[in-house]
CSV table of C-alpha atoms in Angstrom, one decimal:
chain,number,residue,atom,x,y,z
A,256,MET,CA,-67.6,48.9,-71.6
A,257,GLY,CA,-69.1,45.7,-70.0
A,258,TYR,CA,-68.3,43.6,-73.0
A,259,CYS,CA,-64.6,44.7,-73.1
A,260,LEU,CA,-64.2,44.3,-69.3
A,261,LEU,CA,-65.7,40.8,-69.3
A,262,ALA,CA,-63.6,39.8,-72.3
A,263,LYS,CA,-60.4,41.1,-70.6
A,264,ILE,CA,-61.2,39.2,-67.3
A,265,LEU,CA,-61.8,36.0,-69.2
A,266,PHE,CA,-58.7,36.6,-71.5
A,267,GLU,CA,-56.4,37.1,-68.5
A,268,SER,CA,-57.8,34.2,-66.5
A,269,ASP,CA,-55.8,31.0,-65.9
A,270,HIS,CA,-58.9,28.8,-65.6
A,271,PRO,CA,-59.3,26.4,-68.5
A,272,GLU,CA,-63.0,26.8,-68.7
A,273,HIS,CA,-62.6,30.6,-69.2
A,274,VAL,CA,-60.9,29.8,-72.6
A,275,TYR,CA,-64.2,28.3,-73.7
A,276,ALA,CA,-66.2,31.2,-72.2
A,277,HIS,CA,-64.0,33.8,-73.8
A,278,THR,CA,-64.2,32.3,-77.2
A,279,PHE,CA,-68.0,31.9,-76.9
A,280,LEU,CA,-68.3,35.6,-75.8
A,281,ILE,CA,-66.2,36.9,-78.6
A,282,ILE,CA,-67.7,34.8,-81.4
A,283,ASP,CA,-71.3,35.3,-80.2
A,284,TRP,CA,-70.8,39.1,-79.9
A,285,ASN,CA,-69.2,39.4,-83.3
A,286,LEU,CA,-71.8,37.2,-85.1
A,287,VAL,CA,-74.6,39.1,-83.3
A,288,SER,CA,-76.4,35.8,-83.2
A,289,TRP,CA,-78.4,33.5,-81.0
A,290,SER,CA,-76.2,31.7,-78.5
A,291,GLU,CA,-77.6,28.5,-79.9
A,292,THR,CA,-76.0,29.3,-83.3
A,293,VAL,CA,-72.6,29.5,-81.7
A,294,ILE,CA,-73.2,26.4,-79.5
A,295,ASP,CA,-74.4,24.3,-82.4
A,296,SER,CA,-71.6,25.5,-84.8
A,297,LYS,CA,-69.2,22.9,-86.1
A,298,ILE,CA,-65.4,23.4,-86.3
A,299,ASP,CA,-65.5,22.3,-90.0
A,300,LEU,CA,-67.8,25.2,-90.8
A,301,VAL,CA,-65.2,27.8,-89.8
A,302,LEU,CA,-62.6,28.8,-92.3
A,303,PHE,CA,-59.6,31.1,-92.1
A,304,GLU,CA,-59.1,33.5,-95.0
A,305,LYS,CA,-56.4,36.2,-94.9
A,306,ASP,CA,-57.3,38.4,-91.9
A,307,SER,CA,-60.7,37.0,-91.1
A,308,LEU,CA,-62.6,34.0,-89.8
A,309,LEU,CA,-65.4,32.8,-92.0
A,310,PHE,CA,-68.5,31.2,-90.5
A,311,ASP,CA,-71.0,29.2,-92.4
A,312,THR,CA,-74.1,29.9,-90.2
A,313,GLY,CA,-76.4,27.2,-91.6
A,314,VAL,CA,-79.9,27.4,-90.3
A,315,THR,CA,-80.9,30.7,-88.6
A,316,LYS,CA,-84.1,32.3,-87.4
A,317,THR,CA,-84.6,34.1,-90.8
A,318,ASP,CA,-83.3,31.1,-92.9
A,319,GLN,CA,-84.9,27.9,-91.6
A,320,ASN,CA,-83.6,25.9,-94.6
A,321,GLY,CA,-80.0,27.1,-94.2
A,322,THR,CA,-79.7,28.0,-97.9
A,323,ARG,CA,-79.6,31.8,-97.8
A,324,ASN,CA,-76.0,32.3,-96.6
A,325,VAL,CA,-74.5,29.3,-98.5
A,326,ASP,CA,-72.5,31.4,-100.9
A,327,HIS,CA,-71.4,34.2,-98.5
A,328,PRO,CA,-70.3,33.2,-95.1
A,329,TRP,CA,-70.1,35.7,-92.3
A,330,HIS,CA,-66.8,37.4,-91.9
A,331,VAL,CA,-65.3,38.2,-88.5
A,332,TYR,CA,-62.2,40.4,-88.5
A,333,GLY,CA,-59.6,40.6,-85.7
A,334,CYS,CA,-58.9,43.6,-83.5
A,335,LEU,CA,-55.1,43.4,-83.0
A,336,GLU,CA,-55.1,46.7,-81.1
A,337,TYR,CA,-57.1,45.0,-78.3
A,338,PRO,CA,-56.1,41.3,-78.0
A,339,GLU,CA,-58.8,40.6,-75.4
A,340,ILE,CA,-61.5,41.1,-78.1
A,341,CYS,CA,-59.6,39.7,-81.1
A,342,ALA,CA,-61.7,36.8,-82.6
A,343,GLN,CA,-58.7,35.2,-84.2
A,344,LEU,CA,-56.7,35.2,-81.0
A,345,SER,CA,-59.6,33.8,-79.1
A,346,PHE,CA,-60.1,31.0,-81.6
A,347,ALA,CA,-56.4,30.2,-81.6
A,348,ARG,CA,-56.3,30.0,-77.8
A,349,LEU,CA,-59.2,27.6,-77.9
A,350,ILE,CA,-57.5,25.4,-80.5
A,351,MET,CA,-54.2,25.5,-78.6
A,352,ALA,CA,-55.8,24.6,-75.3
A,353,ASN,CA,-57.8,21.8,-76.9
A,354,PRO,CA,-56.0,20.5,-80.0
A,355,LEU,CA,-58.3,17.4,-80.2
A,356,ILE,CA,-61.1,19.7,-81.2
A,357,LEU,CA,-59.8,19.6,-84.8
A,358,ASN,CA,-60.3,15.8,-85.0
């Protein structure tokens, strides 16, 4: 309940910094990862494939060399029924609010 409520508040907010906060919340929650993994992730390690976002996680706590997940990135699927927790929509909002992030 708390996750969905916070996601909805950030999703409906007009503050630009809440776009970042919303994307961070959604991606971090879906990857079930350290916040550092999301903070350190690079835009070029994220791919779009059909109905999912693919994340190359690189180095993790259980994979210090970053070689274990090379051939199978983590998939994050959207939840179109609830747009406030949809990872694809969150990512799209971030890119639209900050188009230079792709440079």
